[in-house]
Tab-separated table of C-alpha atoms in Angstrom:
chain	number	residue	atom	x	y	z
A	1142	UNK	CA	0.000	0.000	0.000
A	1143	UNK	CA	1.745	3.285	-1.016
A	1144	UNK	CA	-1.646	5.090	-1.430
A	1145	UNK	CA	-2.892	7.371	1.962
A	1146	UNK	CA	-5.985	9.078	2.069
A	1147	UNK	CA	-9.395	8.304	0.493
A	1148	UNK	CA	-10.714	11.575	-1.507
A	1149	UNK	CA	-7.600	13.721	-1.130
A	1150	UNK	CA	-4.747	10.754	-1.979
A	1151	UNK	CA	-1.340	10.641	-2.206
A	1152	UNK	CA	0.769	7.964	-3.659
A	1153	UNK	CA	4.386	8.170	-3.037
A	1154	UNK	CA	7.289	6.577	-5.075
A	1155	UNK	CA	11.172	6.476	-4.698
A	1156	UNK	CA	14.382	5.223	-2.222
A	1157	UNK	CA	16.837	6.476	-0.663
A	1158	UNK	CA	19.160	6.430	-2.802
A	1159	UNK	CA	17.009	5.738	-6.327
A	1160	UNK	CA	17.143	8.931	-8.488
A	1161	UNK	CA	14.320	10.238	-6.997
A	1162	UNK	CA	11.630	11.203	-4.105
A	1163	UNK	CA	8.057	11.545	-5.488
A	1164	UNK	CA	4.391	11.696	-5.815
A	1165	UNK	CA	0.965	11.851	-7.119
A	1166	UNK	CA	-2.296	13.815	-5.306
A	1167	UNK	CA	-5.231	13.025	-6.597
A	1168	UNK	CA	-8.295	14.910	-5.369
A	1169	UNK	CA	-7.335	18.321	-5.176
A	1170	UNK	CA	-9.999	20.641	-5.848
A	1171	UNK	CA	-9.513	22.889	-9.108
A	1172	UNK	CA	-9.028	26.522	-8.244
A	1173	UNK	CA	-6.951	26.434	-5.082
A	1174	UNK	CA	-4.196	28.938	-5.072
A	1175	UNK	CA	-0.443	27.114	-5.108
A	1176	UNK	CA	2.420	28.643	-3.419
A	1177	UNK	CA	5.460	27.320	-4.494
A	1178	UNK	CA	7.686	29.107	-2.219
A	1179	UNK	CA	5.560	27.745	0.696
A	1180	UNK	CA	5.935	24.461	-0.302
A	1181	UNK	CA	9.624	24.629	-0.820
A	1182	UNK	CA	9.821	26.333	2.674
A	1183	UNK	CA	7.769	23.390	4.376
A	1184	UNK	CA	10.674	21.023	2.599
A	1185	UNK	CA	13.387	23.069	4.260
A	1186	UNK	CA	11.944	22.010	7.346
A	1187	UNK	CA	12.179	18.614	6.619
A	1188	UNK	CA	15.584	18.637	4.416
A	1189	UNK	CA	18.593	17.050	6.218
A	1190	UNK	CA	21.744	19.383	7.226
A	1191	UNK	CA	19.724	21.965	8.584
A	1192	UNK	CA	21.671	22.513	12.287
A	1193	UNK	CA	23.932	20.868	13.600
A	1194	UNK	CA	21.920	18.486	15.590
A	1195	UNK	CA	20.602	16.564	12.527
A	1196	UNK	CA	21.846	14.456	9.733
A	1197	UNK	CA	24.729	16.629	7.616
A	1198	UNK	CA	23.297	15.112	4.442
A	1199	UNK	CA	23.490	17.902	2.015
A	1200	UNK	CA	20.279	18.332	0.045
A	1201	UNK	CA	18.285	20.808	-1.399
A	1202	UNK	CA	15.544	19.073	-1.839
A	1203	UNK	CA	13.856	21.392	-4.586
A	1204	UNK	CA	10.031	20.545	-5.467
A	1205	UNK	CA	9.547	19.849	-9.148
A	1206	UNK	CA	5.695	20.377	-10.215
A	1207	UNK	CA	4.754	18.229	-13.309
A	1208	UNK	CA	1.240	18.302	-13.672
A	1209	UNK	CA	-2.129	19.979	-11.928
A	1210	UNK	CA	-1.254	23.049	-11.992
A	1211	UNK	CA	-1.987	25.950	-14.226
A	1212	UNK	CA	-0.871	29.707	-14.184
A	1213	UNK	CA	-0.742	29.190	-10.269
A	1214	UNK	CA	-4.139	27.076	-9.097
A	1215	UNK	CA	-4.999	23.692	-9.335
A	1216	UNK	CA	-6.705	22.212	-12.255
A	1217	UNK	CA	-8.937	19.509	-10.469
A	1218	UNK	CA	-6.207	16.362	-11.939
A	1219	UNK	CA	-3.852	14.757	-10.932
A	1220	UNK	CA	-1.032	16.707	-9.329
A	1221	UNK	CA	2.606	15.085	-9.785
A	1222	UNK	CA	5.932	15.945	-8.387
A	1223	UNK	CA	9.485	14.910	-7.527
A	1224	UNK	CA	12.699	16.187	-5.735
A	1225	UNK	CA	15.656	14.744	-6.964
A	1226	UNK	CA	18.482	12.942	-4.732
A	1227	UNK	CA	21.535	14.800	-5.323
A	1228	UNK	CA	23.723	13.681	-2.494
A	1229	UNK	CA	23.979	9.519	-1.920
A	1230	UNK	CA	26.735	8.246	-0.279
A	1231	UNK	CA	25.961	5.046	-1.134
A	1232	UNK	CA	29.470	3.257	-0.409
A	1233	UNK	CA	28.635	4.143	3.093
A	1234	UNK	CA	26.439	1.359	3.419
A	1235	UNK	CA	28.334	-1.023	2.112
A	1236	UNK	CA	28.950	-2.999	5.014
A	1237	UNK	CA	25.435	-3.442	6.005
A	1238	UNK	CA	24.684	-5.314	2.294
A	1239	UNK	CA	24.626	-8.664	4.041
A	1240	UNK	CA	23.770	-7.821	7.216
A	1241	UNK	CA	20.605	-7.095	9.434
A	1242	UNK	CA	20.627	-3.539	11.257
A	1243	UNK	CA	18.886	-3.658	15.044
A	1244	UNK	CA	15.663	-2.670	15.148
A	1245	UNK	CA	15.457	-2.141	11.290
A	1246	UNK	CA	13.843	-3.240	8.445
A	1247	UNK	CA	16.054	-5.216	6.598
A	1248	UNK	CA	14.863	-8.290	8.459
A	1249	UNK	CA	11.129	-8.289	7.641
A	1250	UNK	CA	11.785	-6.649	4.040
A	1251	UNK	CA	14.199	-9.542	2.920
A	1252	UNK	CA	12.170	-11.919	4.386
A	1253	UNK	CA	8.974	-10.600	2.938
A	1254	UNK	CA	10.203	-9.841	-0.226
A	1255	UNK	CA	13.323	-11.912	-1.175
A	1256	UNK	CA	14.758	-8.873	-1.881
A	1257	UNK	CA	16.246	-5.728	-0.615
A	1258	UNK	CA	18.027	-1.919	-1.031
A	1259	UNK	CA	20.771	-1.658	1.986
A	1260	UNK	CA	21.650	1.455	0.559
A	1261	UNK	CA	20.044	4.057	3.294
A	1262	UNK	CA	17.403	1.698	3.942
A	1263	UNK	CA	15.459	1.799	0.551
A	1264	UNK	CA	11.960	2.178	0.768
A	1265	UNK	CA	12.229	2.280	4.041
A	1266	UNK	CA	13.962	5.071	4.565
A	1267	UNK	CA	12.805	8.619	6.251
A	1268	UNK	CA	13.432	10.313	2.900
A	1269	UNK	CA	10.497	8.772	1.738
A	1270	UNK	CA	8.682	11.192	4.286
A	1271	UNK	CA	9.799	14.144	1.298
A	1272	UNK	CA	6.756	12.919	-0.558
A	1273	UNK	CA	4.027	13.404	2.660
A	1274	UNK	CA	5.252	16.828	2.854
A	1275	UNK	CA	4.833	17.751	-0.580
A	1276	UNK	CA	1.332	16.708	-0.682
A	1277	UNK	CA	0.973	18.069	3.474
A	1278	UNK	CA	1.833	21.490	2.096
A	1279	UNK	CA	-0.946	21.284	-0.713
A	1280	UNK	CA	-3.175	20.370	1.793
A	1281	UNK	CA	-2.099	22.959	4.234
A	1282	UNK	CA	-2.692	25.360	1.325
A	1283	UNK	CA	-6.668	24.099	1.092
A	1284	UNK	CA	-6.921	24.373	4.679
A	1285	UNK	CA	-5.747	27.664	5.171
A	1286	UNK	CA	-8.502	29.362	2.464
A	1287	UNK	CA	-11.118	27.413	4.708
A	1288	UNK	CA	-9.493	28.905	8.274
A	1289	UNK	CA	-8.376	25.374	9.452
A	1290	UNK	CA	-4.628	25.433	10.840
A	1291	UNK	CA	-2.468	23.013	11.477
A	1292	UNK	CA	0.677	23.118	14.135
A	1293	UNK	CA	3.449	21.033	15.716
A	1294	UNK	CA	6.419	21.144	18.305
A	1295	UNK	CA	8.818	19.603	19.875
A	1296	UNK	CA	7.323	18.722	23.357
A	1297	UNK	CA	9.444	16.222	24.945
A	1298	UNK	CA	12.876	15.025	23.871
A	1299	UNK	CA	14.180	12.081	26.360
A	1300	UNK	CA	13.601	13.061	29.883
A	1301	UNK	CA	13.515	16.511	28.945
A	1302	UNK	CA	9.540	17.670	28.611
A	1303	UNK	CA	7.235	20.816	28.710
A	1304	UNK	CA	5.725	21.052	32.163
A	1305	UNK	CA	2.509	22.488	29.800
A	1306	UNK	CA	0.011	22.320	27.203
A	1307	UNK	CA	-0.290	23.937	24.229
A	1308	UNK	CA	-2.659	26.515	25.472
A	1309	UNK	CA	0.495	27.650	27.664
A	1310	UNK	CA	2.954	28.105	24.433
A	1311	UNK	CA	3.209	31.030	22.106
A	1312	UNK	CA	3.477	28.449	19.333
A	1313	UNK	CA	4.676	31.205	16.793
A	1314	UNK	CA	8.439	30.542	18.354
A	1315	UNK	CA	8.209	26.916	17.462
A	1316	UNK	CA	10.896	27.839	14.720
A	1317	UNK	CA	13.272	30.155	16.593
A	1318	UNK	CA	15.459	27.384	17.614
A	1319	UNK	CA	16.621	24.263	16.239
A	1320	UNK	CA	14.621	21.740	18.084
A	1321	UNK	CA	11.669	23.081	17.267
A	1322	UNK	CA	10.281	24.001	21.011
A	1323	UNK	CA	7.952	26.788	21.854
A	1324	UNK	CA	9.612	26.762	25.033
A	1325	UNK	CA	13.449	28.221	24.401
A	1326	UNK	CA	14.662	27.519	27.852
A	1327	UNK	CA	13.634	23.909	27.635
A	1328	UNK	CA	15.145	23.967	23.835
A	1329	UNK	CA	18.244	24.632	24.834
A	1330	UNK	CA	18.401	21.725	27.218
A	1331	UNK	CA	17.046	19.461	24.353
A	1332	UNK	CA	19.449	20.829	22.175
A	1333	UNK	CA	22.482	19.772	24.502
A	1334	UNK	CA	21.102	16.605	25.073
A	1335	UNK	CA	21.084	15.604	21.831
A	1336	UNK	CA	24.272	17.087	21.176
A	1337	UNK	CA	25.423	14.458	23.826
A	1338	UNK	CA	23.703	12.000	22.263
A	1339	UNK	CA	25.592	12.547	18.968
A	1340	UNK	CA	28.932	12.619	20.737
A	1341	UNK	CA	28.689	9.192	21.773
A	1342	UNK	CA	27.377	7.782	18.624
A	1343	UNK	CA	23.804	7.112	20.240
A	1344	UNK	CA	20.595	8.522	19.204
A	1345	UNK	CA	17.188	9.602	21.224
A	1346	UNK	CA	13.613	9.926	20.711
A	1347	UNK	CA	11.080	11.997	22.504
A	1348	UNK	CA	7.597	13.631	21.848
A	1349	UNK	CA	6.119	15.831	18.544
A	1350	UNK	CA	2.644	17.286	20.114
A	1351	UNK	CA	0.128	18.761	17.050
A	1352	UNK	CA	-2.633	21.060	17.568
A	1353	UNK	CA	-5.523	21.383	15.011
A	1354	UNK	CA	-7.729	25.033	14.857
A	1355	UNK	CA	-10.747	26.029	13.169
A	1356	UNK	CA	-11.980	22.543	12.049
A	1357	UNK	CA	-15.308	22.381	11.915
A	1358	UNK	CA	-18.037	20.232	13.354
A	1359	UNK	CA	-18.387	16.910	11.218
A	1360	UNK	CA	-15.666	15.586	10.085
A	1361	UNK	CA	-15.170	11.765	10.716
A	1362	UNK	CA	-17.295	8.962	10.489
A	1363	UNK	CA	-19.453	7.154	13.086
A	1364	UNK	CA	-17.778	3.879	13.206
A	1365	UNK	CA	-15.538	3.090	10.906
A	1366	UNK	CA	-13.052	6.005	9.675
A	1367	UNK	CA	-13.142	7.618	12.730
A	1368	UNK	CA	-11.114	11.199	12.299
A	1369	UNK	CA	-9.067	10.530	15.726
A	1370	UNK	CA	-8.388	6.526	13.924
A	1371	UNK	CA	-7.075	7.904	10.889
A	1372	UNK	CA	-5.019	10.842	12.671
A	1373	UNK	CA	-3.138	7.602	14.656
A	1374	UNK	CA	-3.127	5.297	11.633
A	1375	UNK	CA	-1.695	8.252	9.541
A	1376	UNK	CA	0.734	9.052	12.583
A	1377	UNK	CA	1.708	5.613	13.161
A	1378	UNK	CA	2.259	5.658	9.578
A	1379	UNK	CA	5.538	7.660	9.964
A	1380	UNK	CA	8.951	6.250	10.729
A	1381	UNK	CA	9.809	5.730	13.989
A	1382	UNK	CA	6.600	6.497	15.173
A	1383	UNK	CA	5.792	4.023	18.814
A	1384	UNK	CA	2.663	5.592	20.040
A	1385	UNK	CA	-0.064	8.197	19.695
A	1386	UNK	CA	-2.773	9.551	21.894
A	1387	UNK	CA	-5.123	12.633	21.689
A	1388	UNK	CA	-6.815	14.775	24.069
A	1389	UNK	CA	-6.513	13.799	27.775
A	1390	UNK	CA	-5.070	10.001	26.279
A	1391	UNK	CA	-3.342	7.700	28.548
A	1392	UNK	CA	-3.402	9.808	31.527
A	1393	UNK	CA	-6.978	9.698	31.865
A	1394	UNK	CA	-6.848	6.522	32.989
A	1395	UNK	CA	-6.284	7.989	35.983
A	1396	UNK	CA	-9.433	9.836	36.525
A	1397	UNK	CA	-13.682	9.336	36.814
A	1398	UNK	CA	-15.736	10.261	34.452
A	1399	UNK	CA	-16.935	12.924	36.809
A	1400	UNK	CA	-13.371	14.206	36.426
A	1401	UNK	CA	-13.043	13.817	32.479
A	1402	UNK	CA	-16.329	14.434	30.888
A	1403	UNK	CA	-16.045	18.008	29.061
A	1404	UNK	CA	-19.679	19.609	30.248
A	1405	UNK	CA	-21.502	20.999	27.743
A	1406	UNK	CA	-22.843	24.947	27.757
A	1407	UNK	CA	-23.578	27.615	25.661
A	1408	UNK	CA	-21.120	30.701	24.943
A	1409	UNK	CA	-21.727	33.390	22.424
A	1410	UNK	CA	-24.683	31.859	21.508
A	1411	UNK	CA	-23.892	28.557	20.581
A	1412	UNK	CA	-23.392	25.564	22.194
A	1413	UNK	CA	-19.887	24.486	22.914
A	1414	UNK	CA	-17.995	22.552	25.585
A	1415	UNK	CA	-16.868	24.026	29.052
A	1416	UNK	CA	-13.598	22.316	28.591
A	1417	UNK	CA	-11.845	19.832	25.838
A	1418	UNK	CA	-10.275	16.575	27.340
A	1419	UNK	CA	-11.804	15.257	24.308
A	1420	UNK	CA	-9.162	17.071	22.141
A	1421	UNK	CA	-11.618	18.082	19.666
A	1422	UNK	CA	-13.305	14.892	18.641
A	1423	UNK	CA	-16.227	12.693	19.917
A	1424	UNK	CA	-17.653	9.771	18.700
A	1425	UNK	CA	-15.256	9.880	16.385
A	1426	UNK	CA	-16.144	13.097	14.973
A	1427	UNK	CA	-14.852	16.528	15.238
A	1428	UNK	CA	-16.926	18.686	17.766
A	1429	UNK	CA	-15.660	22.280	17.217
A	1430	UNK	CA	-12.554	22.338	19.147
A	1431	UNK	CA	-9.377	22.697	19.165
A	1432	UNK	CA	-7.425	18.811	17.859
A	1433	UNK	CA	-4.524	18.097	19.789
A	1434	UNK	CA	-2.691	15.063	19.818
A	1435	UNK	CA	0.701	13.337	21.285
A	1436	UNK	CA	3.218	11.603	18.932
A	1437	UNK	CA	5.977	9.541	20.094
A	1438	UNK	CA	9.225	8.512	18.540
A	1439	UNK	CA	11.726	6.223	19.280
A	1440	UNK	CA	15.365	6.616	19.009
A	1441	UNK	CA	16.711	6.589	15.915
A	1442	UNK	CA	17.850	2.432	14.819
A	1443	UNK	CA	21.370	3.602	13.140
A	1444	UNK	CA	23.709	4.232	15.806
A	1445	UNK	CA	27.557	4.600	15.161
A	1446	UNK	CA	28.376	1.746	17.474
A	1447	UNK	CA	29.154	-1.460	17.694
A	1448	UNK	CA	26.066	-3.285	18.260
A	1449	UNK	CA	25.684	-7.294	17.712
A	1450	UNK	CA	23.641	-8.916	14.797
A	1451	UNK	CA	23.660	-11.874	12.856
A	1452	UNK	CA	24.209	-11.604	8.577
A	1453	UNK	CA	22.149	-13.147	5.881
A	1454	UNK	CA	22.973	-16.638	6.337
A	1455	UNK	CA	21.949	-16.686	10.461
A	1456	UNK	CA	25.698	-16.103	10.927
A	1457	UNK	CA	26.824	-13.591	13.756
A	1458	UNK	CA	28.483	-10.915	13.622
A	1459	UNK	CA	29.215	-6.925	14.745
A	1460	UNK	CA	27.700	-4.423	12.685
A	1461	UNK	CA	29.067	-0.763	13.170
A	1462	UNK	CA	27.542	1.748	10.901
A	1463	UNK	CA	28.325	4.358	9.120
A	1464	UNK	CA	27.484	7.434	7.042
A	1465	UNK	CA	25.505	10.396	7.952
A	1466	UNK	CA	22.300	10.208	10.370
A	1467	UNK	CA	19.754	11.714	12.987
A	1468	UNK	CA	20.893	11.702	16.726
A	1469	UNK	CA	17.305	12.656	17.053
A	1470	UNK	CA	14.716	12.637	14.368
A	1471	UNK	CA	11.927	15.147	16.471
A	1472	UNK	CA	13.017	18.509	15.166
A	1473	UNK	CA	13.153	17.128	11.350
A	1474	UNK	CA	9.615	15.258	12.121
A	1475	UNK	CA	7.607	18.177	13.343
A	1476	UNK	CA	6.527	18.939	9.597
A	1477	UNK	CA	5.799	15.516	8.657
A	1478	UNK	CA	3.539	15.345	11.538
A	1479	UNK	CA	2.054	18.421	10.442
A	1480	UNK	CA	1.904	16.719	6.724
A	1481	UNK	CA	-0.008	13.844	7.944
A	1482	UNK	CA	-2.510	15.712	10.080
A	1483	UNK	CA	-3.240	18.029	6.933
A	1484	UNK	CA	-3.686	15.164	4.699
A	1485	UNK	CA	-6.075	13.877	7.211
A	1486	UNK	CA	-7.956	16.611	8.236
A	1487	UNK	CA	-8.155	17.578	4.189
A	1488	UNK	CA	-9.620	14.048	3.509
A	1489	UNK	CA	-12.049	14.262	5.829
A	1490	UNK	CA	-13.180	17.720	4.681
A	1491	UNK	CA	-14.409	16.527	1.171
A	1492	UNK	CA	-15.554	13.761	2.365
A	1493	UNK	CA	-17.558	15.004	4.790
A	1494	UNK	CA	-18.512	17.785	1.318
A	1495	UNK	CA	-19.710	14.184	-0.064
A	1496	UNK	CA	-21.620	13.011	2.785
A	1497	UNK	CA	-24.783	15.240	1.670
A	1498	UNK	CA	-26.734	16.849	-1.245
């Protein structure tokens, strides 16, 4: 399956190291204004050698349009695109032709498959992710002509976390710093901390919160389809991706209902909820509020270690990688979370458009 979404789809081609990243939309309304600067920009945030604390891959990772668009807005078909690889180091992974990587896919791809790409993990790679943003920023640019916005950060990397929500953040400073924290304090910890990391050849996960304003009331389906199922499926969808909750999530458990139930009231002349531990969505369907949701990531699988593995033929052996990777893949991941949550939120739109006459 390399197809996401059901009226706004993407399908995504391309490896690592293959010639290039790309994609197909299909769905996209005609007459929706395209920014190409804005999607290059949302790229930049995903590109590798952007600080120090990421991958020094060098890649520009420039958006080529072919098709469905016309003097600036969509035509209603198919929109395709690719960004070129320009900067393989393919020799790099050499070593790992013949043998498994922890915690990788090589395993389950040769196995399933007979076949595999060592070379930066293939089609398995986080490059692959170029394509979701692409077709995130299209989205994005839908949503924002219908007043829907959509917004990640950095909220936890290791041990380090935000003591808030996002109601507490002035989420606009998300980009002033490299780890991509509305909180610059707690930034700068993260930032050292994965700087550590890096030193000693290890990696770290953490925590990419996303907050969705201005959706309407609708979208999602009553039991199958449900808009908070296909946020986590898209989520979980991601690389590295362990876990996802939304609204109050796990830590509800700990309360009564009497404690978590969001009472309902009127304000400004509408009715509305007195408080949202439901993180915008009941039943499975969006209920006015604000969408906000928890993703977490594990450490990134390459270290530059020795670590212990077998090869092909069940033999072991001591893998120690090389090339160029992620200590941390969090402040690279924010807009791919933001991708997938536009996608999502997008889909749902026209098909909720669909839903009645």
């Amino acid at each position: 399956m390399n197809t996401f979404g059901t009226r706004f789809r993407l399908t995504t081609f391309g490896e690592s190291h293959g010639e290039a990243i790309g994609g197909v939309v299909d769905g996209m309304p005609a007459g929706i204004s395209i920014d190409l600067d804005f999607i290059q920009q949302e790229l930049r945030r995903r590109r590798p050698g952007q600080s120090a604390i990421t991958t020094s891959r060098q890649e520009p990772d420039e958006v080529e349009l072919l098709s469905g668009v016309f003097e600036g807005k969509t035509t209603g078909t198919p929109i395709g695109f690719i960004v070129r690889n320009q900067n393989q180091h393919s020799q790099d992974y050499e070593n790992m032709r013949c043998q498994f990587r922890p915690s990788h896919a090589d395993f389950t791809y040769q196995i399933k498959y007979g076949i595999r790409d060592h070379r930066g993990g293939g089609r398995s790679s986080a490059r692959i992710t170029i394509s979701r943003v692409v077709a995130g920023a299209l989205a994005k640019l839908a949503l924002r002509q219908l007043g829907i916005t959509v917004q990640a950060y950095t909220s936890q990397v290791g041990h380090i976390a935000l003591e808030h929500d996002y109601t507490h953040y002035d989420l606009a400073t998300t980009e002033q710093n490299a780890v991509r924290c509305p909180d610059q304090e707690k930034a700068r910890e993260m930032e050292t901390l994965i700087s550590q990391v890096k030193a000693e050849g290890d990696t770290i996960g953490g925590v990419i919160t996303g907050v969705i304003k201005g959706c309407p009331i609708g979208l999602g389906e009553p039991e199958f389809g449900k808009l908070h199922a296909d946020l986590g499926a898209a989520m979980l969808s991601i690389n590295a991706v362990k876990g996802f909750e939304y609204g109050g999530g796990f830590a509800g458990v700990c309360q009564r209902g009497s404690e978590q139930n969001d009472r309902f009231c009127t304000a400004d002349g509408r009715i509305t909820t007195a408080t949202n531990r439901s993180g915008g969505i009941q039943g499975g369907i969006s209920n006015g509020q604000d969408i906000y949701f928890r993703v977490a990531f594990k450490p990134v699988a390459t270290i530059l270690q020795p670590q212990e593995t077998v090869d092909m033929e069940g033999n072991a052996t001591t893998l120690t990688a090389r090339g160029r990777h992620d200590p941390c893949v969090l402040p690279r991941a924010v807009p791919i979370v933001e991708a997938m949550a536009a996608i999502t939120v997008f889909d749902h739109y026209l098909l909720e458009k669909s839903s009645r006459i």
